């Protein structure tokens, strides 16, 4: 039984510190699950690659190509690792847009590890005041330890590695104790005349008819 982890990263440059942190967290989570005797596969969702498709989705309501695949990876995952750069003291617009287009209940009950990157440590509370409320609203189960990394944390003598391994261990505990996510069955849509046959025209409603 293979556990699936989807890693959602919203870095805008290539390479980026956001992707670097995402890779560190993914490696630590895989190691922790391996130690627990679990087989793991990792799907990386690089939001930079589907930015245009996200805008199209907002305008049309349909996901195509790589975006549809990314949404499917997240829906099928047993757990998520999400990493965003900090813009204007919050998550990036690209990051938020992706979670805006997910179907309701996609993340309900799903373990999620929250992480963020920024240029300075003054944004270190962004996980608590921005990310955690967002995923609480989406009914995800967030791990207690969030991982924030400032630029100075990379390549230096910091506590970043310890935070990464602690958060990954917490995620592994949640994943190992949960059943795997079953693929969703396709739901047949009603025919247009069945779904909208009894709808009263708006003009009639304005005239007080059909009430």
PDB file of C-alpha atoms in Angstrom, residues 10 14 17 21 25 35-36 45-46 79-80 101 104 113 118-119 121 124-126 133 157-158 168 174 188 200 207 211:
ATOM      1  CA  UNK A  10       4.453  28.483  -5.268  1.00  0.00           C
ATOM      2  CA  UNK A  14      13.808  28.836 -10.905  1.00  0.00           C
ATOM      3  CA  UNK A  17      14.165  29.076  -1.924  1.00  0.00           C
ATOM      4  CA  UNK A  21      12.418  24.190   1.251  1.00  0.00           C
ATOM      5  CA  UNK A  25      10.438  18.781   3.589  1.00  0.00           C
ATOM      6  CA  UNK A  35      11.256   4.450   8.886  1.00  0.00           C
ATOM      7  CA  UNK A  36       7.628   3.648   9.772  1.00  0.00           C
ATOM      8  CA  UNK A  45       2.976  20.548  -8.087  1.00  0.00           C
ATOM      9  CA  UNK A  46       4.958  23.587  -9.289  1.00  0.00           C
ATOM     10  CA  UNK A  79      -1.128  14.210   2.594  1.00  0.00           C
ATOM     11  CA  UNK A  80       0.105  17.583   1.387  1.00  0.00           C
ATOM     12  CA  UNK A 101     -10.182  26.440  -7.618  1.00  0.00           C
ATOM     13  CA  UNK A 104     -15.159  21.800  -1.843  1.00  0.00           C
ATOM     14  CA  UNK A 113       2.325  20.447   6.478  1.00  0.00           C
ATOM     15  CA  UNK A 118      10.639  35.126   2.973  1.00  0.00           C
ATOM     16  CA  UNK A 119      13.591  37.461   2.741  1.00  0.00           C
ATOM     17  CA  UNK A 121      12.600  36.677   9.713  1.00  0.00           C
ATOM     18  CA  UNK A 124       7.940  34.327  10.626  1.00  0.00           C
ATOM     19  CA  UNK A 125       4.369  34.443  12.008  1.00  0.00           C
ATOM     20  CA  UNK A 126       2.766  34.232   8.552  1.00  0.00           C
ATOM     21  CA  UNK A 133      -6.647  29.874   9.177  1.00  0.00           C
ATOM     22  CA  UNK A 157      24.099  27.520  11.031  1.00  0.00           C
ATOM     23  CA  UNK A 158      20.353  27.685  11.774  1.00  0.00           C
ATOM     24  CA  UNK A 168       7.998  15.897   8.687  1.00  0.00           C
ATOM     25  CA  UNK A 174      -0.749  11.412  10.740  1.00  0.00           C
ATOM     26  CA  UNK A 188     -23.111  11.499 -13.760  1.00  0.00           C
ATOM     27  CA  UNK A 200     -38.599  30.696 -13.584  1.00  0.00           C
ATOM     28  CA  UNK A 207     -42.865  40.943 -12.169  1.00  0.00           C
ATOM     29  CA  UNK A 211     -43.309  33.034  -6.556  1.00  0.00           C
TER      30      UNK A 211
END
